[in-house]
Amino acid sequence: MRLTSLLDPRSIAVPLRAPDRDGAIAELLDAIVRSGHLEPSLRESALRAVLARERSLSTGMEHGVALPHGAVDGLAAPVCAMGVHPSGVPFSSLDGSPARLIVLMLLPRNHNGQIATLAGIARLLNDAPLRGRLHAASTASEILSTLGTGEATEEALS
């Protein structure tokens, strides 16, 4: 599943303003609610699910990337939000770097394909030139265009 198919331009925060991990997750969650892809009544349970996942094992990757995620009862389909933070927020990442690119994924409980989808997003964001273009982007449309180009390149190479 392509990241661009899970993102709505209204759920992309450029720049992401939260000063810490929990705030960044909440800010991205609010963007999903504003986009209409998550009922406001599910916001708190989604936040609890994602933060519980973070407490059990950080989703901070390497190279300033974090992929927080959680399963939400009542959600019909997977949905994502993405934020680009100018300086990064601490995310207990594998390499200790702050997360500048944060992709929040919400999944229906018992969703098949979660690991494959998260692995695909991680693989996509492992590309240093792509990350550089995402850091330089200033609009949601630039983010989507950059991700789409990266996905097309990755598909052509596989």
Coordinates of N, CA and C in Angstrom, one line a residue:
M1 N 0.8 -1.2 0.0 CA 0.0 0.0 0.0 C 0.9 1.2 0.0
R2 N 0.6 2.2 -0.9 CA 1.4 3.4 -1.0 C 1.1 4.4 0.1
L3 N 2.1 5.0 0.6 CA 1.8 6.1 1.6 C 1.0 7.2 1.0
T4 N 1.2 7.5 -0.2 CA 0.4 8.6 -0.8 C -1.1 8.2 -0.9
S5 N -1.4 7.0 -0.9 CA -2.8 6.6 -1.0 C -3.5 6.6 0.4
L6 N -2.7 6.8 1.5 CA -3.2 6.8 2.8 C -3.2 8.3 3.4
L7 N -2.6 9.2 2.6 CA -2.5 10.6 3.1 C -3.5 11.5 2.4
D8 N -4.1 12.4 3.1 CA -4.9 13.4 2.6 C -4.1 14.7 2.8
P9 N -4.1 15.6 1.8 CA -3.4 16.9 2.0 C -3.7 17.6 3.3
R10 N -4.9 17.4 3.8 CA -5.3 18.1 5.0 C -4.7 17.4 6.3
S11 N -4.1 16.3 6.1 CA -3.5 15.6 7.2 C -2.0 15.6 7.2
I12 N -1.5 16.6 6.5 CA 0.0 16.8 6.4 C 0.3 18.1 7.1
A13 N 1.1 18.1 8.1 CA 1.5 19.3 8.9 C 2.9 19.7 8.5
V14 N 2.9 20.8 7.8 CA 4.2 21.5 7.3 C 4.1 22.9 7.7
P15 N 4.8 23.4 8.7 CA 5.7 22.6 9.6 C 4.9 22.0 10.7
L16 N 5.4 20.9 11.3 CA 4.9 20.4 12.5 C 5.4 21.2 13.6
R17 N 4.6 21.6 14.6 CA 5.0 22.6 15.6 C 5.2 22.1 17.0
A18 N 4.7 20.9 17.3 CA 4.8 20.4 18.6 C 6.3 20.2 19.1
P19 N 6.5 20.5 20.4 CA 7.9 20.5 20.9 C 8.3 19.1 21.4
D20 N 7.4 18.1 21.5 CA 7.8 16.8 22.0 C 7.0 15.7 21.3
R21 N 7.4 14.4 21.6 CA 6.8 13.3 20.9 C 5.3 13.2 21.1
D22 N 4.8 13.3 22.3 CA 3.3 13.2 22.6 C 2.6 14.3 21.9
G23 N 3.1 15.5 21.9 CA 2.5 16.7 21.2 C 2.5 16.5 19.7
A24 N 3.5 15.9 19.2 CA 3.6 15.7 17.7 C 2.5 14.7 17.3
I25 N 2.4 13.6 18.1 CA 1.4 12.6 17.8 C 0.0 13.2 17.9
A26 N -0.3 14.0 19.0 CA -1.6 14.7 19.1 C -1.9 15.6 18.0
E27 N -0.8 16.4 17.5 CA -1.0 17.4 16.4 C -1.4 16.6 15.1
L28 N -0.7 15.5 14.9 CA -1.0 14.7 13.7 C -2.4 14.1 13.8
L29 N -2.7 13.6 14.9 CA -4.0 13.0 15.2 C -5.1 14.0 14.9
D30 N -4.9 15.3 15.4 CA -5.9 16.3 15.1 C -6.0 16.6 13.6
A31 N -4.9 16.5 12.9 CA -5.0 16.7 11.5 C -5.9 15.7 10.8
I32 N -5.8 14.4 11.3 CA -6.6 13.3 10.7 C -8.1 13.6 11.0
V33 N -8.4 14.1 12.2 CA -9.8 14.4 12.6 C -10.3 15.5 11.7
R34 N -9.5 16.6 11.5 CA -9.9 17.7 10.7 C -10.1 17.3 9.2
S35 N -9.3 16.3 8.8 CA -9.5 15.9 7.4 C -10.7 15.1 7.2
G36 N -11.4 14.7 8.3 CA -12.6 13.9 8.2 C -12.4 12.4 8.1
H37 N -11.2 11.9 8.3 CA -10.9 10.5 8.2 C -10.9 9.8 9.5
L38 N -11.2 10.5 10.6 CA -11.3 9.9 11.9 C -12.4 10.7 12.6
E39 N -13.4 10.0 13.1 CA -14.5 10.6 13.9 C -13.9 11.2 15.1
P40 N -14.3 12.5 15.5 CA -13.8 13.1 16.7 C -14.0 12.2 17.9
S41 N -15.1 11.4 17.9 CA -15.3 10.6 19.1 C -14.3 9.5 19.3
L42 N -13.5 9.2 18.2 CA -12.5 8.2 18.3 C -11.1 8.8 18.6
R43 N -11.0 10.1 18.7 CA -9.7 10.7 18.9 C -9.0 10.3 20.1
E44 N -9.7 10.3 21.3 CA -9.0 9.9 22.5 C -8.6 8.5 22.6
S45 N -9.4 7.6 22.1 CA -9.0 6.2 22.1 C -7.8 5.9 21.1
A46 N -7.8 6.7 20.0 CA -6.7 6.6 19.1 C -5.4 7.1 19.7
L47 N -5.5 8.2 20.4 CA -4.3 8.8 21.1 C -3.8 7.8 22.2
R48 N -4.7 7.2 22.9 CA -4.3 6.2 24.0 C -3.6 5.0 23.3
A49 N -4.1 4.6 22.2 CA -3.5 3.4 21.5 C -2.1 3.7 21.0
V50 N -1.9 4.9 20.4 CA -0.6 5.2 19.8 C 0.4 5.4 21.0
L51 N 0.0 6.2 22.0 CA 0.9 6.4 23.1 C 1.2 5.1 23.9
A52 N 0.3 4.2 24.0 CA 0.6 2.9 24.7 C 1.6 2.2 23.8
R53 N 1.5 2.2 22.5 CA 2.4 1.6 21.6 C 3.8 2.2 21.8
E54 N 3.9 3.5 21.9 CA 5.2 4.2 22.1 C 5.8 3.8 23.4
R55 N 5.0 3.7 24.5 CA 5.5 3.3 25.8 C 6.1 1.9 25.8
S56 N 5.5 1.0 25.0 CA 5.9 -0.4 25.0 C 7.2 -0.5 24.1
L57 N 7.3 0.2 23.0 CA 8.5 0.2 22.2 C 8.4 1.4 21.3
S58 N 9.5 2.2 21.3 CA 9.5 3.4 20.5 C 9.5 3.1 19.0
T59 N 8.8 3.9 18.3 CA 8.7 3.8 16.8 C 9.7 4.8 16.1
G60 N 10.6 5.4 16.9 CA 11.6 6.2 16.3 C 12.6 5.3 15.6
M61 N 12.8 5.6 14.3 CA 13.7 4.9 13.4 C 15.0 5.6 13.4
E62 N 15.8 5.4 12.4 CA 17.0 6.1 12.2 C 16.8 7.3 11.2
H63 N 17.8 8.1 11.1 CA 17.8 9.2 10.1 C 16.7 10.2 10.3
G64 N 16.2 10.4 11.6 CA 15.2 11.4 11.8 C 13.8 11.0 11.4
V65 N 13.5 9.8 11.4 CA 12.2 9.3 10.9 C 11.5 8.6 12.1
A66 N 10.2 8.8 12.3 CA 9.4 8.1 13.3 C 8.1 7.6 12.7
L67 N 7.7 6.4 13.0 CA 6.4 5.8 12.5 C 5.5 5.4 13.6
P68 N 5.0 6.3 14.4 CA 4.0 6.0 15.4 C 2.8 5.4 14.8
H69 N 2.2 4.4 15.5 CA 1.0 3.8 14.9 C 0.2 3.1 16.0
G70 N -1.1 2.8 15.7 CA -1.9 2.2 16.7 C -3.2 1.6 16.1
A71 N -3.7 0.6 16.7 CA -5.0 0.0 16.2 C -6.2 0.7 17.0
V72 N -7.2 1.0 16.2 CA -8.3 1.8 16.7 C -9.6 1.0 16.4
D73 N -10.4 0.7 17.5 CA -11.7 0.1 17.3 C -12.6 1.2 16.6
G74 N -13.4 0.7 15.7 CA -14.4 1.6 15.0 C -13.8 2.3 13.8
L75 N -12.5 2.1 13.5 CA -11.9 2.7 12.3 C -12.2 1.7 11.1
A76 N -12.6 2.3 10.0 CA -13.0 1.4 8.8 C -11.8 1.0 8.0
A77 N -10.8 1.9 7.8 CA -9.7 1.7 6.9 C -8.4 2.4 7.5
P78 N -7.3 1.9 7.1 CA -6.0 2.6 7.5 C -6.0 4.1 7.1
V79 N -5.4 4.9 7.9 CA -5.3 6.3 7.5 C -4.0 6.8 8.1
C80 N -3.3 7.8 7.4 CA -2.1 8.3 7.9 C -2.1 9.9 8.0
A81 N -1.2 10.4 8.8 CA -0.9 11.8 8.8 C 0.6 11.9 8.7
M82 N 1.1 13.0 8.2 CA 2.6 13.2 8.2 C 2.9 14.6 8.6
G83 N 4.0 14.7 9.3 CA 4.5 16.0 9.7 C 6.0 16.1 9.5
V84 N 6.4 17.4 9.1 CA 7.8 17.7 8.9 C 8.1 18.7 9.9
H85 N 9.0 18.3 10.9 CA 9.4 19.2 12.0 C 10.7 19.9 11.6
P86 N 10.8 21.2 11.7 CA 12.0 21.9 11.3 C 13.3 21.4 12.0
S87 N 13.2 21.2 13.3 CA 14.4 20.8 14.1 C 14.3 19.4 14.6
G88 N 13.2 18.8 14.6 CA 13.0 17.5 15.1 C 12.5 17.4 16.6
V89 N 11.9 16.3 17.0 CA 11.5 16.1 18.4 C 12.1 14.8 18.8
P90 N 12.4 14.7 20.1 CA 13.0 13.5 20.7 C 12.0 12.3 20.5
F91 N 12.4 11.2 20.0 CA 11.6 10.1 19.8 C 12.2 8.8 20.2
S92 N 13.2 8.8 21.0 CA 13.9 7.6 21.4 C 14.3 6.7 20.2
S93 N 14.8 7.4 19.2 CA 15.2 6.7 17.9 C 16.3 5.7 18.1
L94 N 16.5 4.9 17.1 CA 17.6 3.9 17.2 C 19.0 4.5 17.2
D95 N 19.1 5.7 16.4 CA 20.4 6.3 16.4 C 20.5 7.6 17.2
G96 N 19.4 7.8 18.0 CA 19.4 9.0 18.9 C 19.1 10.3 18.3
S97 N 18.8 10.3 17.0 CA 18.5 11.6 16.3 C 17.0 11.9 16.5
P98 N 16.8 13.3 16.6 CA 15.4 13.7 16.8 C 14.6 13.4 15.5
A99 N 13.3 13.1 15.6 CA 12.5 12.8 14.4 C 12.0 14.1 13.8
R100 N 12.4 14.3 12.5 CA 12.0 15.4 11.7 C 10.8 15.0 10.8
L101 N 10.8 13.8 10.4 CA 9.7 13.2 9.5 C 8.9 12.2 10.3
I102 N 7.7 12.5 10.6 CA 6.9 11.7 11.4 C 5.6 11.3 10.7
V103 N 5.4 10.0 10.5 CA 4.2 9.5 9.8 C 3.4 8.7 10.9
L104 N 2.2 9.2 11.2 CA 1.3 8.6 12.1 C 0.4 7.7 11.3
M105 N 0.3 6.4 11.7 CA -0.6 5.5 11.0 C -1.6 5.0 12.0
L106 N -2.9 5.1 11.7 CA -4.0 4.5 12.4 C -4.6 3.3 11.6
L107 N -4.8 2.2 12.3 CA -5.3 1.0 11.6 C -6.5 0.5 12.3
P108 N -7.4 -0.1 11.6 CA -8.5 -0.8 12.2 C -7.9 -2.0 13.0
R109 N -8.5 -2.3 14.2 CA -8.1 -3.5 14.9 C -8.2 -4.7 14.1
N110 N -7.2 -5.6 14.2 CA -7.2 -6.9 13.4 C -7.0 -6.6 11.9
H111 N -6.3 -5.5 11.6 CA -6.0 -5.2 10.2 C -4.9 -6.1 9.7
N112 N -5.0 -6.7 8.6 CA -3.9 -7.5 8.0 C -3.1 -6.5 7.1
G113 N -1.8 -6.8 7.1 CA -0.9 -6.0 6.2 C -0.2 -4.8 6.9
Q114 N -0.4 -4.7 8.2 CA 0.2 -3.6 9.0 C 1.7 -3.6 8.9
I115 N 2.3 -4.8 9.1 CA 3.8 -4.8 9.1 C 4.3 -4.5 7.7
A116 N 3.7 -5.0 6.6 CA 4.1 -4.8 5.3 C 4.0 -3.3 4.9
T117 N 2.9 -2.7 5.4 CA 2.7 -1.2 5.1 C 3.7 -0.4 5.8
L118 N 4.0 -0.7 7.1 CA 5.0 0.1 7.9 C 6.4 -0.1 7.3
A119 N 6.7 -1.4 6.9 CA 8.0 -1.7 6.3 C 8.2 -0.9 5.0
G120 N 7.1 -0.8 4.2 CA 7.2 -0.1 2.9 C 7.5 1.4 3.2
I121 N 6.8 2.0 4.2 CA 7.0 3.4 4.5 C 8.4 3.6 5.0
A122 N 8.9 2.7 5.9 CA 10.3 2.8 6.4 C 11.3 2.7 5.3
R123 N 11.1 1.8 4.3 CA 12.0 1.6 3.2 C 12.0 2.9 2.3
L124 N 10.8 3.5 2.1 CA 10.7 4.7 1.3 C 11.5 5.8 1.9
L125 N 11.3 6.0 3.2 CA 11.9 7.1 4.0 C 13.4 6.8 4.3
N126 N 13.9 5.7 4.0 CA 15.3 5.4 4.2 C 16.2 6.1 3.1
D127 N 15.6 6.6 2.1 CA 16.3 7.2 1.0 C 16.7 8.7 1.4
A128 N 18.0 8.9 1.5 CA 18.5 10.2 2.0 C 18.1 11.4 1.1
P129 N 18.3 11.2 -0.2 CA 17.8 12.4 -1.1 C 16.3 12.7 -1.0
L130 N 15.5 11.6 -0.8 CA 14.1 11.8 -0.7 C 13.8 12.6 0.6
R131 N 14.5 12.1 1.7 CA 14.3 12.8 3.0 C 14.7 14.3 2.9
G132 N 15.8 14.6 2.2 CA 16.2 16.0 2.0 C 15.1 16.8 1.3
R133 N 14.5 16.2 0.2 CA 13.5 16.9 -0.5 C 12.2 17.1 0.4
L134 N 11.9 16.2 1.2 CA 10.8 16.3 2.2 C 11.1 17.4 3.2
H135 N 12.3 17.5 3.7 CA 12.7 18.5 4.7 C 12.5 19.9 4.0
A136 N 12.8 20.0 2.8 CA 12.8 21.3 2.1 C 11.4 21.7 1.6
A137 N 10.4 20.8 1.7 CA 9.1 21.0 1.2 C 8.4 22.0 2.2
S138 N 7.5 22.9 1.6 CA 6.9 23.8 2.5 C 5.3 23.7 2.4
T139 N 4.8 22.8 1.5 CA 3.4 22.7 1.4 C 3.0 21.2 1.4
A140 N 1.8 20.9 1.7 CA 1.3 19.5 1.6 C 1.4 19.0 0.2
S141 N 1.1 19.8 -0.8 CA 1.2 19.3 -2.2 C 2.6 19.0 -2.6
E142 N 3.6 19.7 -2.1 CA 5.0 19.4 -2.3 C 5.4 18.0 -1.7
I143 N 4.9 17.8 -0.4 CA 5.1 16.6 0.3 C 4.5 15.4 -0.6
L144 N 3.3 15.5 -1.0 CA 2.6 14.4 -1.8 C 3.4 14.2 -3.1
S145 N 3.7 15.2 -3.8 CA 4.5 15.1 -5.0 C 5.8 14.4 -4.8
T146 N 6.5 14.8 -3.8 CA 7.8 14.2 -3.5 C 7.7 12.7 -3.1
L147 N 6.7 12.4 -2.3 CA 6.5 11.0 -1.9 C 6.1 10.2 -3.2
G148 N 5.2 10.8 -4.0 CA 4.8 10.1 -5.2 C 5.9 9.7 -6.1
T149 N 6.8 10.7 -6.3 CA 8.0 10.5 -7.1 C 8.9 9.4 -6.5
G150 N 9.1 9.4 -5.2 CA 9.8 8.4 -4.5 C 9.2 7.0 -4.6
E151 N 7.9 6.9 -4.5 CA 7.2 5.7 -4.6 C 7.4 5.1 -6.0
A152 N 7.2 6.0 -7.0 CA 7.3 5.5 -8.4 C 8.8 5.0 -8.7
T153 N 9.8 5.7 -8.2 CA 11.1 5.3 -8.4 C 11.4 3.9 -7.7
E154 N 10.9 3.8 -6.5 CA 11.0 2.5 -5.8 C 10.4 1.4 -6.5
E155 N 9.2 1.6 -7.0 CA 8.5 0.6 -7.8 C 9.2 0.2 -9.0
A156 N 9.8 1.2 -9.7 CA 10.5 0.9 -10.9 C 11.8 0.1 -10.7
L157 N 12.3 0.2 -9.5 CA 13.6 -0.5 -9.2 C 13.3 -1.9 -8.6
S158 N 12.0 -2.2 -8.2 CA 11.8 -3.5 -7.6 C 11.2 -4.5 -8.6

